[in-house]
């Protein structure tokens, strides 16, 4: 057993922390308030190789591991949930499926620019009537000659307005039992018939781009099919398992930030002639927050370690995502409480943490879905 | 060009520092590259990129100093040397450091040596100048610009907010001041490559030095934290009474008038 991070992991953590504090933190309030996707920050993340952490150098990546990537998500998430979410989605959902399931040619063509940070990718799974129930997917892809013709509608897709490539799930046929076969197909966003609009007015992670995609007679070459045509469903379950680690890391970041803000405020704020951190009611809140942050982080690190060591990690990723996202909401809520009236004000940032944290209990599988995933792993 | 950077590991003065029994407690302190040395690393990399050659980063420290050296390698330095004094020396001062570095540079052909202006922990600013003296080469401290053209070196030096323009020649030692450049973040590929770059570890024995040769010339008697800032005082009463009270306090209590 060894709980120590490697030198590279420590250096990556420190570098991302410095970048997050110096470049992202000063703009976090504005990013939220104006709900504007900070594309220039993503250019810089790309230049520093942060968008390519878990991919090998041959595909333009940095050759890091899942744990390093999780550390980076935590650090970015601790200063800005919007940037953290878009970062996590770009890597885990936009780029990773191509790395996991793509052919050599697809990796060279589509993964390289994403790993180098020269472009962003999106993952289009959710539809108006299909989210966690991926079987309800209505989008279709019909093979005609050498091309797939795709028709359908996707919603709540992170980063799509700024993406160069989309991976969309679509029904490509029926199996012998008459059930839909769902496949994943790579669609460049400049393909004719792809319409992306982002009109959502969100509660939190407001600076993260969220878009709607309409696919109308979209033609892509049949070699854009990603991975095994019969196993599209399994593939995106694996992708989501990986994504959950990063959402959990984002939760740890928000929870850690909530704890730090609350602790600093409690030490400074004086009432009845003393710091409110002397009061047990405040101390108990802080103690619970600190404990839950550490437990969440340990679970994230364990899930990442399992993935890096090619061991099964679905259950642990679900534990991490469920616990860390709920920890983030609780910690942010308590941070507001400790701040009192000030905490309700945008300037003090903790109110934003709560709005951002709420998304983590919903996106990439709700907390309820995480419990189902865990229960299934238990054999229910 | 053979470029060397003198780098020191310091504790992060922005984090909480605990002192007990006249010693700074290492446990829990965050260690970083001395920020002024980051300017030196950045400048070394820029000069190498412009003129060719190699950047070697040298530190005197302990096993943990490897982390700071690896960070410099991740920024773009080519080689690193750790002179590990953990087992040999109990204490040291600027004399010790300069003496060890002198022995290290004895058989090196350095064209340019860069160091930080001061280290943020002890802030003596002595090691660079002492080393240059020992090596018999020119030195310029607190530089904010460095232009090298052949053997000619043009330097701008910060003199209490004004600029002094100096011309000198290689080899030269300079110490770097804020404003010289903007140190880069080590990139991710840089961090991953850093572990494959050479890092040589030496002990003072390897430099033909004994503990006695480098015995410090000074002794630290005590280390203590500055007194905590006390709460301010709000004067009350009529305005003219307040003025009288303020003047009297400034005169008698704080003795600034």
Coordinates of C-alpha atoms in Angstrom, one line a residue, chain A residues 11-368:
Chain A
X11 CA 4.5 18.4 -10.3
X12 CA 1.4 18.2 -12.5
X13 CA -0.8 19.0 -9.5
X14 CA 1.4 22.0 -8.6
X15 CA 1.6 23.3 -12.2
X16 CA -2.2 23.0 -12.8
X17 CA -2.8 24.6 -9.3
X18 CA -0.5 27.6 -10.2
X19 CA -2.2 28.0 -13.6
X20 CA -5.7 27.7 -12.1
X21 CA -5.0 30.3 -9.3
X22 CA -3.2 32.8 -11.5
X23 CA -5.2 32.6 -14.8
X24 CA -8.6 31.1 -14.1
X25 CA -9.4 32.2 -10.5
X26 CA -9.4 35.9 -11.2
X27 CA -12.0 35.4 -13.9
X28 CA -14.2 32.8 -12.2
X29 CA -16.9 35.3 -11.1
X30 CA -17.1 36.9 -14.6
X31 CA -17.2 33.5 -16.4
X32 CA -20.2 32.6 -14.3
X33 CA -22.0 35.9 -14.4
X34 CA -21.7 36.4 -18.1
X35 CA -22.1 32.7 -18.9
X36 CA -19.4 33.0 -21.5
X37 CA -17.3 30.0 -22.4
X38 CA -13.6 31.0 -21.8
X39 CA -12.2 29.7 -25.0
X40 CA -8.9 31.5 -24.5
X41 CA -8.3 29.5 -21.3
X42 CA -8.8 26.3 -23.2
X43 CA -6.2 27.5 -25.8
X44 CA -3.8 27.9 -22.9
X45 CA -4.7 24.5 -21.3
X46 CA -4.0 23.0 -24.7
X47 CA -0.6 24.7 -25.0
X48 CA 0.4 23.4 -21.6
X49 CA -0.6 19.9 -22.6
X50 CA -3.3 19.7 -19.9
X51 CA -5.9 18.7 -22.4
X52 CA -3.8 15.7 -23.4
X53 CA -2.8 14.3 -20.0
X54 CA -4.1 10.8 -20.2
X55 CA -3.2 10.1 -23.9
X56 CA 0.2 8.8 -25.2
X57 CA 2.6 11.1 -26.9
X58 CA 2.2 9.4 -30.3
X59 CA -1.3 10.8 -30.4
X60 CA -0.3 14.3 -29.3
X61 CA -0.9 13.6 -25.6
X62 CA 1.3 14.2 -22.6
X63 CA 1.6 10.5 -21.6
X64 CA 0.2 11.0 -18.1
X65 CA -2.2 8.7 -16.2
X66 CA -5.8 8.9 -15.1
X67 CA -4.7 9.9 -11.6
X68 CA -2.7 12.9 -12.9
X69 CA -5.8 13.8 -15.0
X70 CA -8.0 13.6 -11.9
X71 CA -5.6 15.8 -10.0
X72 CA -5.8 18.4 -12.8
X73 CA -9.6 18.3 -12.8
X74 CA -9.7 18.8 -9.0
X75 CA -7.4 21.8 -9.2
X76 CA -9.3 23.5 -12.0
X77 CA -12.6 22.6 -10.4
X78 CA -11.5 24.2 -7.2
X79 CA -11.3 27.6 -8.8
X80 CA -14.0 27.4 -11.5
X81 CA -16.7 24.7 -11.8
X82 CA -17.5 25.9 -15.4
X83 CA -14.0 25.5 -16.7
X84 CA -13.6 22.3 -14.7
X85 CA -16.7 20.7 -16.2
X86 CA -15.8 21.7 -19.8
X87 CA -12.3 20.4 -19.2
X88 CA -13.5 17.1 -17.8
X89 CA -16.0 16.6 -20.6
X90 CA -13.5 17.5 -23.3
X91 CA -11.1 14.9 -22.1
X92 CA -13.3 12.1 -20.7
X93 CA -16.2 12.3 -23.2
X94 CA -14.9 14.2 -26.2
X95 CA -11.5 12.6 -26.7
X96 CA -11.3 9.4 -24.6
X97 CA -13.7 7.3 -26.6
X98 CA -11.6 7.7 -29.7
X99 CA -8.6 6.7 -27.7
X100 CA -10.3 3.6 -26.2
X101 CA -12.1 2.4 -29.3
X102 CA -10.8 4.2 -32.4
X103 CA -8.8 2.6 -35.2
X104 CA -5.2 3.8 -35.7
X105 CA -6.4 6.0 -38.5
X106 CA -9.2 7.5 -36.4
X107 CA -6.8 8.2 -33.5
X108 CA -4.3 9.9 -35.8
X109 CA -7.0 12.0 -37.5
X110 CA -9.4 12.8 -34.7
X111 CA -7.7 12.2 -31.3
X112 CA -4.4 14.0 -32.1
X113 CA -5.8 17.6 -32.4
X114 CA -7.9 17.0 -29.3
X115 CA -5.0 15.7 -27.2
X116 CA -2.7 18.5 -28.5
X117 CA -5.4 21.0 -27.3
X118 CA -5.9 22.4 -30.8
X119 CA -9.5 21.5 -30.9
X120 CA -12.3 20.3 -28.6
X121 CA -14.5 17.3 -28.9
X122 CA -18.0 16.5 -27.6
X123 CA -20.0 13.4 -26.8
X124 CA -23.6 13.4 -28.0
X125 CA -25.5 10.7 -26.1
X126 CA -28.3 12.5 -24.4
X127 CA -31.5 13.1 -26.3
X128 CA -34.8 14.7 -25.3
X129 CA -36.2 11.2 -24.6
X130 CA -33.0 9.3 -23.8
X131 CA -30.4 10.0 -21.2
X132 CA -29.7 7.4 -18.6
X133 CA -32.1 5.2 -20.6
X134 CA -29.8 5.1 -23.6
X135 CA -32.0 2.4 -25.1
X136 CA -34.5 5.1 -25.8
X137 CA -32.1 6.7 -28.4
X138 CA -34.1 7.9 -31.4
X139 CA -31.3 9.2 -33.6
X140 CA -30.7 6.9 -36.5
X141 CA -27.8 6.2 -38.8
X142 CA -28.6 4.4 -42.0
X143 CA -25.8 2.9 -44.1
X144 CA -26.2 3.9 -47.7
X145 CA -23.3 2.9 -49.9
X146 CA -20.1 4.0 -48.2
X147 CA -21.9 6.6 -46.0
X148 CA -24.0 6.8 -42.9
X149 CA -26.9 9.1 -43.1
X150 CA -27.7 10.4 -39.6
X151 CA -30.9 12.0 -38.5
X152 CA -31.9 13.0 -35.0
X153 CA -31.6 15.4 -32.1
X154 CA -29.2 15.6 -29.1
X155 CA -29.5 17.9 -26.1
X156 CA -27.5 19.1 -23.1
X157 CA -24.2 18.4 -25.0
X158 CA -21.2 20.0 -23.3
X159 CA -18.8 22.0 -25.4
X160 CA -20.6 21.2 -28.7
X161 CA -20.7 24.9 -29.9
X162 CA -16.9 25.0 -29.7
X163 CA -16.2 21.4 -30.8
X164 CA -14.5 20.3 -34.0
X165 CA -15.7 16.7 -33.6
X166 CA -18.8 15.1 -32.2
X167 CA -19.2 11.5 -31.2
X168 CA -22.9 10.8 -31.6
X169 CA -24.8 7.7 -30.6
X170 CA -27.4 6.4 -33.1
X171 CA -29.5 3.4 -33.8
X172 CA -27.9 1.5 -36.7
X173 CA -30.2 -1.5 -36.8
X174 CA -31.8 -4.3 -34.8
X175 CA -30.3 -7.5 -33.3
X176 CA -31.8 -10.9 -33.6
X177 CA -33.9 -10.3 -30.5
X178 CA -35.4 -7.2 -32.2
X179 CA -33.6 -4.8 -29.9
X180 CA -32.0 -1.6 -31.2
X181 CA -28.3 -1.8 -31.9
X182 CA -26.7 1.5 -30.9
X183 CA -23.4 2.6 -32.4
X184 CA -21.1 5.6 -31.9
X185 CA -20.1 7.6 -35.0
X186 CA -17.6 10.4 -35.3
X187 CA -19.1 13.5 -36.9
X188 CA -17.0 16.5 -37.7
X189 CA -19.0 19.6 -36.8
X190 CA -18.5 21.2 -40.2
X191 CA -20.4 18.5 -41.9
X192 CA -23.5 19.6 -43.8
X193 CA -26.7 19.2 -41.9
X194 CA -25.2 19.6 -38.4
X195 CA -26.8 22.4 -36.5
X196 CA -25.6 23.4 -33.1
X197 CA -27.3 26.0 -30.9
X198 CA -26.7 26.9 -27.3
X199 CA -29.7 28.7 -25.8
X200 CA -29.7 27.1 -22.4
X201 CA -29.8 29.5 -19.4
X202 CA -28.4 27.3 -16.6
X203 CA -28.5 27.4 -12.8
X204 CA -24.8 26.7 -12.5
X205 CA -21.6 25.8 -14.5
X206 CA -22.9 28.8 -16.6
X207 CA -19.6 29.4 -18.4
X208 CA -19.5 25.8 -19.6
X209 CA -21.0 25.5 -23.1
X210 CA -24.1 23.4 -23.3
X211 CA -25.7 22.9 -26.7
X212 CA -28.4 21.3 -28.6
X213 CA -27.6 19.5 -31.8
X214 CA -29.9 18.8 -34.7
X215 CA -28.7 16.2 -37.3
X216 CA -30.5 16.5 -40.6
X217 CA -29.5 14.1 -43.3
X218 CA -25.9 14.3 -42.1
X219 CA -23.6 12.2 -44.2
X220 CA -20.3 10.8 -42.9
X221 CA -18.0 8.1 -44.4
X222 CA -18.7 4.7 -42.9
X223 CA -15.2 4.4 -41.6
X224 CA -16.2 7.1 -39.0
X225 CA -18.0 4.4 -37.1
X226 CA -16.3 4.2 -33.7
X227 CA -15.3 0.8 -32.4
X228 CA -17.4 -2.3 -32.6
X229 CA -20.7 -1.6 -34.3
X230 CA -22.5 -4.1 -32.1
X231 CA -21.1 -3.0 -28.9
X232 CA -21.8 0.8 -29.0
X233 CA -23.8 0.5 -25.8
X234 CA -21.0 -1.2 -23.9
X235 CA -18.5 1.3 -25.2
X236 CA -20.3 4.2 -23.9
X237 CA -20.9 2.6 -20.5
X238 CA -17.2 2.2 -20.3
X239 CA -16.7 5.8 -21.4
X240 CA -19.2 7.0 -18.8
X241 CA -17.4 5.0 -16.1
X242 CA -14.2 6.9 -16.9
X243 CA -16.1 10.2 -17.0
X244 CA -17.4 9.6 -13.6
X245 CA -14.0 9.6 -12.1
X246 CA -13.5 13.1 -13.5
X247 CA -16.9 14.4 -12.4
X248 CA -16.0 13.0 -8.9
X249 CA -12.6 14.9 -9.1
X250 CA -14.5 18.0 -10.0
X251 CA -16.7 17.5 -6.9
X252 CA -13.6 17.1 -4.7
X253 CA -12.3 20.4 -6.1
X254 CA -15.6 22.3 -5.4
X255 CA -15.8 20.7 -1.9
X256 CA -12.2 21.6 -1.1
X257 CA -12.8 25.1 -2.2
X258 CA -15.9 25.3 -0.1
X259 CA -14.0 24.1 2.9
X260 CA -11.1 26.5 2.5
X261 CA -13.4 29.5 2.0
X262 CA -15.5 28.5 5.0
X263 CA -12.5 27.8 7.2
X264 CA -10.8 31.1 6.4
X265 CA -14.0 33.0 6.9
X266 CA -14.8 31.3 10.2
X267 CA -11.4 32.2 11.6
X268 CA -11.7 35.9 10.5
X269 CA -15.3 36.5 11.3
X270 CA -15.8 37.8 14.9
X271 CA -19.1 37.6 16.7
X272 CA -19.7 37.9 20.5
X273 CA -16.1 39.0 20.8
X274 CA -14.5 36.0 19.2
X275 CA -13.9 34.1 16.0
X276 CA -16.9 32.1 15.0
X277 CA -14.4 29.2 14.5
X278 CA -14.4 28.9 18.3
X279 CA -18.0 27.8 18.3
X280 CA -18.7 24.1 18.3
X281 CA -21.6 24.4 15.9
X282 CA -19.2 25.9 13.3
X283 CA -16.4 23.5 14.2
X284 CA -18.6 20.5 13.7
X285 CA -19.6 21.7 10.2
X286 CA -16.0 22.3 9.3
X287 CA -14.9 18.9 10.7
X288 CA -17.6 17.1 8.6
X289 CA -16.6 19.0 5.5
X290 CA -12.9 18.2 5.9
X291 CA -13.6 14.5 6.5
X292 CA -15.9 14.2 3.5
X293 CA -13.5 16.0 1.2
X294 CA -10.7 13.6 2.2
X295 CA -12.9 10.5 1.9
X296 CA -14.1 11.7 -1.6
X297 CA -10.6 12.3 -2.7
X298 CA -9.4 8.9 -1.5
X299 CA -12.2 7.3 -3.5
X300 CA -11.4 9.3 -6.6
X301 CA -7.7 8.3 -6.3
X302 CA -8.6 4.7 -5.8
X303 CA -10.9 4.6 -8.8
X304 CA -8.3 6.3 -11.0
X305 CA -5.6 3.9 -9.7
X306 CA -7.8 0.9 -10.6
X307 CA -8.3 2.2 -14.1
X308 CA -4.6 3.0 -14.5
X309 CA -3.8 -0.6 -13.5
X310 CA -6.4 -2.1 -15.9
X311 CA -8.6 -3.4 -13.1
X312 CA -12.4 -3.2 -13.0
X313 CA -13.4 0.2 -11.7
X314 CA -17.1 0.7 -12.5
X315 CA -18.3 0.3 -9.0
X316 CA -15.5 2.5 -7.5
X317 CA -16.1 5.2 -10.1
X318 CA -19.8 5.2 -9.2
X319 CA -18.9 5.3 -5.5
X320 CA -16.6 8.2 -6.2
X321 CA -19.0 10.2 -8.4
X322 CA -21.9 9.7 -6.0
X323 CA -20.1 10.5 -2.8
X324 CA -18.0 13.4 -4.2
X325 CA -20.8 15.1 -6.0
X326 CA -23.1 14.9 -2.9
X327 CA -20.1 16.0 -0.7
X328 CA -19.6 19.0 -3.0
X329 CA -23.3 20.1 -2.6
X330 CA -23.2 19.6 1.1
X331 CA -19.9 21.4 1.6
X332 CA -21.0 24.3 -0.6
X333 CA -24.3 24.5 1.2
X334 CA -22.5 24.6 4.6
X335 CA -20.0 27.1 3.4
X336 CA -22.8 29.4 2.5
X337 CA -24.4 28.8 6.0
X338 CA -21.1 29.6 7.7
X339 CA -20.7 32.8 5.7
X340 CA -24.3 33.8 6.7
X341 CA -25.7 36.7 4.6
X342 CA -22.3 37.3 2.9
X343 CA -22.4 33.7 1.6
X344 CA -25.6 34.5 -0.3
X345 CA -23.7 37.2 -2.3
X346 CA -21.9 36.4 -5.6
X347 CA -18.8 38.2 -4.5
X348 CA -18.0 35.6 -1.8
X349 CA -18.2 32.8 -4.4
X350 CA -19.6 30.0 -2.2
X351 CA -23.1 30.5 -3.6
X352 CA -21.7 29.7 -7.1
X353 CA -20.1 26.6 -5.7
X354 CA -23.5 25.3 -4.7
X355 CA -25.1 26.1 -8.1
X356 CA -22.1 24.4 -9.8
X357 CA -22.1 21.4 -7.5
X358 CA -25.8 20.6 -8.1
X359 CA -24.9 19.8 -11.7
X360 CA -22.6 17.0 -10.6
X361 CA -25.4 15.2 -9.0
X362 CA -27.2 15.1 -12.3
X363 CA -24.7 15.1 -15.2
X364 CA -23.1 11.9 -16.5
X365 CA -25.6 9.8 -14.6
X366 CA -27.7 11.1 -11.7
X367 CA -27.0 10.1 -8.1
X368 CA -29.9 7.7 -8.4

